[in-house]
mmCIF file of C-alpha atoms in Angstrom:
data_model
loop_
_atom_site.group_PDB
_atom_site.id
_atom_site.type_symbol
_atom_site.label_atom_id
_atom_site.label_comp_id
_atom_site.label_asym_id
_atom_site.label_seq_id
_atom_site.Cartn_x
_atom_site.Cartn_y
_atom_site.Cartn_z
ATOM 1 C CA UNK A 27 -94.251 9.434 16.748
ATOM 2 C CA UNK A 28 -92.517 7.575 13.975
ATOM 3 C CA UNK A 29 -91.499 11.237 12.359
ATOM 4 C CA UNK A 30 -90.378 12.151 15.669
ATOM 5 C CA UNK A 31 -88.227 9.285 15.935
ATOM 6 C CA UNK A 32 -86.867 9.730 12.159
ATOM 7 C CA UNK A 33 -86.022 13.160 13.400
ATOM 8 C CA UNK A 34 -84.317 12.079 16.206
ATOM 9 C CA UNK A 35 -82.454 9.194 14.329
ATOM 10 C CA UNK A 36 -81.450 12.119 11.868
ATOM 11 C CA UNK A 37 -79.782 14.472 14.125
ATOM 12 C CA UNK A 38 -77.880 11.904 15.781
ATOM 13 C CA UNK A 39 -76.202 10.357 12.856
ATOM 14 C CA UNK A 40 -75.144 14.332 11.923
ATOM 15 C CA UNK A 41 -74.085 15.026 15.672
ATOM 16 C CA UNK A 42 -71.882 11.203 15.183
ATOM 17 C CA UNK A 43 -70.575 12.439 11.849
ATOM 18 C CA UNK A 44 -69.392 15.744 13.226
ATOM 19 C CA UNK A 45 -67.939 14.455 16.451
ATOM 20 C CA UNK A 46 -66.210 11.905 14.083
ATOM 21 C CA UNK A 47 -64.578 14.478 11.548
ATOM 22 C CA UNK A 48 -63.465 16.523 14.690
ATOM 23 C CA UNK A 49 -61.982 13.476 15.689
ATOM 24 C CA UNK A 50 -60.194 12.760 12.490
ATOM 25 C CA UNK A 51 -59.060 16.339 12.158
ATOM 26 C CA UNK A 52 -57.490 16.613 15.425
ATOM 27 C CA UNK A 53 -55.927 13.179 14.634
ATOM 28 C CA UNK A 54 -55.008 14.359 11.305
ATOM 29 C CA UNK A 55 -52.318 17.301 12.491
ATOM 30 C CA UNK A 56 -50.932 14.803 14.559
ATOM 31 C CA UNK A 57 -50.047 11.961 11.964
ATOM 32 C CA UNK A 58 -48.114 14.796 10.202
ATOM 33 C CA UNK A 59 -46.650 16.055 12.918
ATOM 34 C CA UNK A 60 -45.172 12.582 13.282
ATOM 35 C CA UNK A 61 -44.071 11.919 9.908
ATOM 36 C CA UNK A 62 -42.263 15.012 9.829
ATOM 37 C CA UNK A 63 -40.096 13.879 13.021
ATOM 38 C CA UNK A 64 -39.465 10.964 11.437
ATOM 39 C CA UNK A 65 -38.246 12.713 8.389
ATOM 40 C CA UNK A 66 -36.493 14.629 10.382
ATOM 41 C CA UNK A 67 -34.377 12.100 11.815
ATOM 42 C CA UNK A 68 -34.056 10.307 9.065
ATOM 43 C CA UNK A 69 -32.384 12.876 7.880
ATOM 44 C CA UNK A 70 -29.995 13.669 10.284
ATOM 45 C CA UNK A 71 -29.091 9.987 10.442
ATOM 46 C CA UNK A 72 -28.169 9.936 6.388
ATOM 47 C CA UNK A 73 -25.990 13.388 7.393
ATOM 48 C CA UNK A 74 -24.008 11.462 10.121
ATOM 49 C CA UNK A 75 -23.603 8.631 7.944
ATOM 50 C CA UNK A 76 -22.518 10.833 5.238
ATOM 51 C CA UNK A 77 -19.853 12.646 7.350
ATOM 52 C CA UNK A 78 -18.250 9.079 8.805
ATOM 53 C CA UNK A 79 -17.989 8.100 5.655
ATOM 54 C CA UNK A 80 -16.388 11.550 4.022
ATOM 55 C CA UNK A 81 -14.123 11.793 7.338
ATOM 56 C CA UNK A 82 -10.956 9.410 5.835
ATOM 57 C CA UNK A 83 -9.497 6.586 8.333
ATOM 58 C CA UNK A 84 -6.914 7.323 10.497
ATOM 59 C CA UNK A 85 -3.764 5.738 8.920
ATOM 60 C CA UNK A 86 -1.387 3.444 11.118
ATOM 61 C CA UNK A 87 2.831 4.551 10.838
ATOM 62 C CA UNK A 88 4.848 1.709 9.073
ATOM 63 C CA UNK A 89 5.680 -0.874 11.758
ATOM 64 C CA UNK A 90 9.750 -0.270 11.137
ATOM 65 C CA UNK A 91 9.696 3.133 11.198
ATOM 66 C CA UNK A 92 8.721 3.271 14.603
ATOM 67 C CA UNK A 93 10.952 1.415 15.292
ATOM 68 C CA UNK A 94 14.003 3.072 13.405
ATOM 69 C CA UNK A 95 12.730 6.445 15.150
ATOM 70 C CA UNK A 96 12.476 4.547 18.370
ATOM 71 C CA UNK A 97 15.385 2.167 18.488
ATOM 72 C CA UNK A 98 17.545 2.315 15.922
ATOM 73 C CA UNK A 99 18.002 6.094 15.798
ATOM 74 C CA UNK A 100 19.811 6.142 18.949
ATOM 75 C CA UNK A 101 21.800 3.193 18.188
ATOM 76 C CA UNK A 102 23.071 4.597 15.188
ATOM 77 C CA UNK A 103 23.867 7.442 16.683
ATOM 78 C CA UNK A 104 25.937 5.424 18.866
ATOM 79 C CA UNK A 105 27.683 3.729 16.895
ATOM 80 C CA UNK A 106 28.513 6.123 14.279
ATOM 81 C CA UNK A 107 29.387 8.631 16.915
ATOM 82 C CA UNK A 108 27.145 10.890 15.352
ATOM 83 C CA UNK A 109 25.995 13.621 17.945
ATOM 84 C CA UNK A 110 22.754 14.966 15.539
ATOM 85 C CA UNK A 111 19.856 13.398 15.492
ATOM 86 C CA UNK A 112 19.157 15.260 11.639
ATOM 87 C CA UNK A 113 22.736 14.143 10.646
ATOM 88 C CA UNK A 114 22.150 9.908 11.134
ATOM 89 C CA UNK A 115 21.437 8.448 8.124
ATOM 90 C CA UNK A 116 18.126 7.176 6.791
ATOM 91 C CA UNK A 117 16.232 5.754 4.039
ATOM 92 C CA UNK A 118 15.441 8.135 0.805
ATOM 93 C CA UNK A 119 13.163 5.859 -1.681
ATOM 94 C CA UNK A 120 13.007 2.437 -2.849
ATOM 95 C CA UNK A 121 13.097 1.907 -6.923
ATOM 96 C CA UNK A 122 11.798 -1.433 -8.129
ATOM 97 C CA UNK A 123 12.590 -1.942 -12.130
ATOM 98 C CA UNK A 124 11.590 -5.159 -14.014
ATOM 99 C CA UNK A 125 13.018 -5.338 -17.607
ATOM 100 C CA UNK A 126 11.490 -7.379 -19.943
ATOM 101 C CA UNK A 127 13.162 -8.412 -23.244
ATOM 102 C CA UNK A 128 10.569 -10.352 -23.840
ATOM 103 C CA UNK A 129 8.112 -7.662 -24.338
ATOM 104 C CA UNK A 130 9.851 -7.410 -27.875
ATOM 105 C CA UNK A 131 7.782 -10.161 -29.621
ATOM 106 C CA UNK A 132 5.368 -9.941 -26.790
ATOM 107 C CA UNK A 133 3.891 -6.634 -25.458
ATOM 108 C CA UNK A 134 1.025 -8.262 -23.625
ATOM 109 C CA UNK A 135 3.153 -9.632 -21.523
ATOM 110 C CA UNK A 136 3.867 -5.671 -19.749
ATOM 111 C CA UNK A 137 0.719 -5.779 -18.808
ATOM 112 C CA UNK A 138 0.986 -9.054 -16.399
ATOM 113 C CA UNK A 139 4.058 -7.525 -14.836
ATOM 114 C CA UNK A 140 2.474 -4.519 -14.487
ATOM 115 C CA UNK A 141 -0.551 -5.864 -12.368
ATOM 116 C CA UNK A 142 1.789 -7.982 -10.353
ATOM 117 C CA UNK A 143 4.804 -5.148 -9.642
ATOM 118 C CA UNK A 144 1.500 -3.483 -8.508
ATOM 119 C CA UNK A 145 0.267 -6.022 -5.529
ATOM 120 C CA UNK A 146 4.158 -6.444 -4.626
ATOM 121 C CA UNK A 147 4.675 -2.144 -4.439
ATOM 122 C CA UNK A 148 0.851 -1.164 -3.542
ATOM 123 C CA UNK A 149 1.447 1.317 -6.103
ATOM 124 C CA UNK A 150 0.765 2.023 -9.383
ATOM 125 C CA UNK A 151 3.564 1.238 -11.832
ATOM 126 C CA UNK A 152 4.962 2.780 -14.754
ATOM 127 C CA UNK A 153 6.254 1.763 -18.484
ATOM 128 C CA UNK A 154 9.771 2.471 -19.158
ATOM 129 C CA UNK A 155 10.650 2.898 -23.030
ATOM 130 C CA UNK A 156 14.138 2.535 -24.665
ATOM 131 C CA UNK A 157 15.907 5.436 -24.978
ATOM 132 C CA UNK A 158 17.669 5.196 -28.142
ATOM 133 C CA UNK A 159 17.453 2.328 -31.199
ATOM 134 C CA UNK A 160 20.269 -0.693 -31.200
ATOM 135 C CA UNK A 161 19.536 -2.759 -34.184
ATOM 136 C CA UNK A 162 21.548 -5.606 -32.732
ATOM 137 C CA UNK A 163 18.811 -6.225 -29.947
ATOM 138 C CA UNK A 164 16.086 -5.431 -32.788
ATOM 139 C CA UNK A 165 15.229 -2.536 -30.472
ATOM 140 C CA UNK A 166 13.262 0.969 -31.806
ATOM 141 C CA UNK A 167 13.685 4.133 -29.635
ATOM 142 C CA UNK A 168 10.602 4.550 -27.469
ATOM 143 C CA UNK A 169 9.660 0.522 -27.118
ATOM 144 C CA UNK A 170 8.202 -0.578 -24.292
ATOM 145 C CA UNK A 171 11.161 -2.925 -22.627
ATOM 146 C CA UNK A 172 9.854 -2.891 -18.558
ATOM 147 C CA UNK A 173 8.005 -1.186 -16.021
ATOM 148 C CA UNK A 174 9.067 0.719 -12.489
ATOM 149 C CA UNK A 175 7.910 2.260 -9.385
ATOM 150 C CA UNK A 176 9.089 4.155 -7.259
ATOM 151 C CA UNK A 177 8.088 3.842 -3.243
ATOM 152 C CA UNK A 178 8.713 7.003 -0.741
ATOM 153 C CA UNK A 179 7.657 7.769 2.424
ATOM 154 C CA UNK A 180 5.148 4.811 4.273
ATOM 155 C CA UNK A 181 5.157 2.569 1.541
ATOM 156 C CA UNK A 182 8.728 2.594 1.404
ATOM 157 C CA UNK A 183 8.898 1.570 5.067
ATOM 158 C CA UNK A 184 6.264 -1.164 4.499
ATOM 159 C CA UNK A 185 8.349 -2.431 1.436
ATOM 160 C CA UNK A 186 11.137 -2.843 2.894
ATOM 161 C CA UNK A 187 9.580 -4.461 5.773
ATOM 162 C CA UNK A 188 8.347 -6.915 3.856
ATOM 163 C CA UNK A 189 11.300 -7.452 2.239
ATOM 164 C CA UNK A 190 14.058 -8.218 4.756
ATOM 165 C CA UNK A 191 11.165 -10.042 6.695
ATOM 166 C CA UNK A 192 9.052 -12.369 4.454
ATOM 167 C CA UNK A 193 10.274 -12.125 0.872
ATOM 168 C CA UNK A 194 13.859 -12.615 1.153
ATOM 169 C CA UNK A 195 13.809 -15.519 3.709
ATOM 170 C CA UNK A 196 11.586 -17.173 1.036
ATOM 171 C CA UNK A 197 14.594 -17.283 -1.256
ATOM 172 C CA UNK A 198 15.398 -21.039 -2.253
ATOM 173 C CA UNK A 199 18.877 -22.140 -0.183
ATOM 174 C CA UNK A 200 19.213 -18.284 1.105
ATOM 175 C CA UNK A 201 22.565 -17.471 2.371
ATOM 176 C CA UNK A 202 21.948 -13.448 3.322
ATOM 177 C CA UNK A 203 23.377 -10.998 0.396
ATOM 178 C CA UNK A 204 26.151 -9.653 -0.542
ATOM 179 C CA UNK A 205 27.604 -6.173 0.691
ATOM 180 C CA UNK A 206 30.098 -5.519 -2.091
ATOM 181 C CA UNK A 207 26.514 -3.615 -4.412
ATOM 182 C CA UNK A 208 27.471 -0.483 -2.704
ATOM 183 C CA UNK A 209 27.884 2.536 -5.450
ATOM 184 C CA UNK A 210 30.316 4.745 -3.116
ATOM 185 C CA UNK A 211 27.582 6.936 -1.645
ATOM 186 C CA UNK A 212 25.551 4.763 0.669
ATOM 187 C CA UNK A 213 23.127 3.550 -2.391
ATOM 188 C CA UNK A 214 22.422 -0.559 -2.379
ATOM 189 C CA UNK A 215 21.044 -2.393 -5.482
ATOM 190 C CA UNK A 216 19.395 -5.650 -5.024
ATOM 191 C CA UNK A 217 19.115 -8.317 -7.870
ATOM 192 C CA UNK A 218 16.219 -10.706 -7.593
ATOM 193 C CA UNK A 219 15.567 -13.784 -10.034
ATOM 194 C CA UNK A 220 12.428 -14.881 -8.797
ATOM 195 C CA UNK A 221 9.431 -12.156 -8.173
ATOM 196 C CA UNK A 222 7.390 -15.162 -6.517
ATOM 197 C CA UNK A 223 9.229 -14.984 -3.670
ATOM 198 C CA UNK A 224 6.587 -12.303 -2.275
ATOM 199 C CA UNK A 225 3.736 -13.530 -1.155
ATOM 200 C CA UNK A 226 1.269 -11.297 -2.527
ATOM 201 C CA UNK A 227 1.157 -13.323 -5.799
ATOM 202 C CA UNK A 228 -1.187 -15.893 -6.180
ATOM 203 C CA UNK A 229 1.203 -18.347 -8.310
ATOM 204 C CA UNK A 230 -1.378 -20.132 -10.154
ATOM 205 C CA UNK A 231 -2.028 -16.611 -11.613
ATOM 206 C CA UNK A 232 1.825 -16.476 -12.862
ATOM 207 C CA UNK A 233 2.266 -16.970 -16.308
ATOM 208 C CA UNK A 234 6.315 -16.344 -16.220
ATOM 209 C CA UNK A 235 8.732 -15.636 -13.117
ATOM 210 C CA UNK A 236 10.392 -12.352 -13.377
ATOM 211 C CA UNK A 237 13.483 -11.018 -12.163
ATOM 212 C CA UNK A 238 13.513 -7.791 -10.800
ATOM 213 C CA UNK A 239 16.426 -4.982 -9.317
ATOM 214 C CA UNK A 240 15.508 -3.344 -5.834
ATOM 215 C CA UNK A 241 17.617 -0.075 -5.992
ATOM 216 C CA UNK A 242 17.568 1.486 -1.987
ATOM 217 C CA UNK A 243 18.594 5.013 -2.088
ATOM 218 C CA UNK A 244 19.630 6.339 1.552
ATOM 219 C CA UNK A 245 20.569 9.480 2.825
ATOM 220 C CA UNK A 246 24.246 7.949 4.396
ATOM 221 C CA UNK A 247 27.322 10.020 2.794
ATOM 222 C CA UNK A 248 29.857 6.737 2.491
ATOM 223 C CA UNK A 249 29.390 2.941 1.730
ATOM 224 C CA UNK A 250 30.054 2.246 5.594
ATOM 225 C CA UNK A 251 27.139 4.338 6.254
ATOM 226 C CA UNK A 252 24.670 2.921 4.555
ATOM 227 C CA UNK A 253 25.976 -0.650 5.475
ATOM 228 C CA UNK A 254 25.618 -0.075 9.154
ATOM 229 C CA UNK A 255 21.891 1.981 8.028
ATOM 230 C CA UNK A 256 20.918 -1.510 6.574
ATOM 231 C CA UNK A 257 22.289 -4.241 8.606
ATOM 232 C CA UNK A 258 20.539 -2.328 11.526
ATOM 233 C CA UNK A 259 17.242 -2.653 9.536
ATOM 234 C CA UNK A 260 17.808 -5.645 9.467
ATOM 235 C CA UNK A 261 19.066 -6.767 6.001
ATOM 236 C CA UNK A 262 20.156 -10.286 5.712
ATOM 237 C CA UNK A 263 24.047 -9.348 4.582
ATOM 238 C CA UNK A 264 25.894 -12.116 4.431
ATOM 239 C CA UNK A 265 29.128 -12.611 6.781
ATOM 240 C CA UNK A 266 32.518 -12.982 6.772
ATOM 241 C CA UNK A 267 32.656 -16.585 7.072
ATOM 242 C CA UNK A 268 30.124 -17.034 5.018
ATOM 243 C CA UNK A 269 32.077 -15.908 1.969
ATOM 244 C CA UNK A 270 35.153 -17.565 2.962
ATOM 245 C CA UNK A 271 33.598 -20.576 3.457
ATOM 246 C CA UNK A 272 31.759 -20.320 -0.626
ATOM 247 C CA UNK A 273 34.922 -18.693 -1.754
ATOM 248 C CA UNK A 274 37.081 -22.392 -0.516
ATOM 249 C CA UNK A 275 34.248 -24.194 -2.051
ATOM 250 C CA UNK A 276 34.513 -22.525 -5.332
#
């Protein structure tokens, strides 16, 4: 009886043990089966990720330039009785030069300017070298004596948002600018003594305060032109009575 029951015993723990690896091998396909989804959509998760991020960002137009196209356009057209849209004058590029005697002695200090004319532009800037040798100035050909950049297209537009907006109001007892910088062909130069008047500078960072020349190239064929191109941007020129009024000062 007690070999019977050994037997018994026996044969049940092998029928357990089979049931229970028949168990675990029809579990077994499963847990792989599993993993590989999840694999699987890990995956395609990292792909999409990968593809928003490769896709660049839709950029916004400059702020004025919708409006010039919108707005001003048409009232330039107006008033310069100009019946072509193609024909009314517009902007062309926006040069920013600072010159540095300093950077003489000093040629460190091109490097400040340089970071700085490169938060007020959003561009990268450029070294500009002397073109020939005057011994009177103690200057060599080819010495470092500024830097410049030149803005086109949406960064020109932002620029000179900026400019006629935030910077130039910022000026200390501003009066608006004069319209006699003309060259003859619709071109406007700038001259600025204090480059901390934009407010992209942290000042406690600002070693010296620069002066800079803002050189606005348009596409107007006359002085009038590009006058009426700027005031309608919305340059600060300063009136008539304005300069009477300094000129009986004076």
């Amino acid at each position: 009886m007690a070999d019977e029951e050994k037997n018994e015993k026996a044969q049940k723990g092998k029928r357990d043990k089979a049931s229970g690896e028949k168990s675990g091998g029809e579990k077994q396909p499963g847990g792989r089966k599993a993993r590989a989804q999840q694999a699987a959509a890990a995956a395609q998760e990292a792909a999409a990720a990968a593809e928003s991020a490769s896709e660049p960002e839709e950029k916004l137009p400059a702020r004025l330039r919708v409006r010039f196209e919108q707005e001003i356009v048409p009232a330039l057209m107006r008033d310069l009785k100009i019946t072509n849209r193609m024909r009314v004058p517009t902007l062309g590029k926006v040069v920013i030069n600072m010159a540095l005697s300093e950077a003489r002695e000093n040629v460190k200090i091109l490097d400040s300017a340089a970071d700085e004319l490169s938060l007020i532009a959003g561009q990268k800037v450029v070294t500009t070298k002397a073109r020939k040798a005057i011994s009177n100035f103690k200057l060599r050909e080819g010495m470092p004596i500024g830097v410049m950049v030149t803005l086109r297209r949406e960064r020109m537009w932002e620029f000179f948002d900026r400019l006629v907006s935030i910077a130039l109001p910022r000026v200390r007892d501003f009066r608006g600018i004069s319209d006699k910088a003309f060259d003859g062909r619709g071109n406007y130069s700038l001259g600025l003594r204090e480059h901390t008047i934009f407010p992209e500078l942290n000042l406690d960072k600002v070693e010296k305060v620069k002066g800079m020349t803002i050189s606005i190239t348009t596409t107007a064929t006359s002085d009038f032109e590009g006058l009426t191109l700027l005031r309608a941007l919305g340059m600060p020129f300063r009136s008539t009575a304005d300069r009477d009024g300094a000129a009986v000062a004076a």
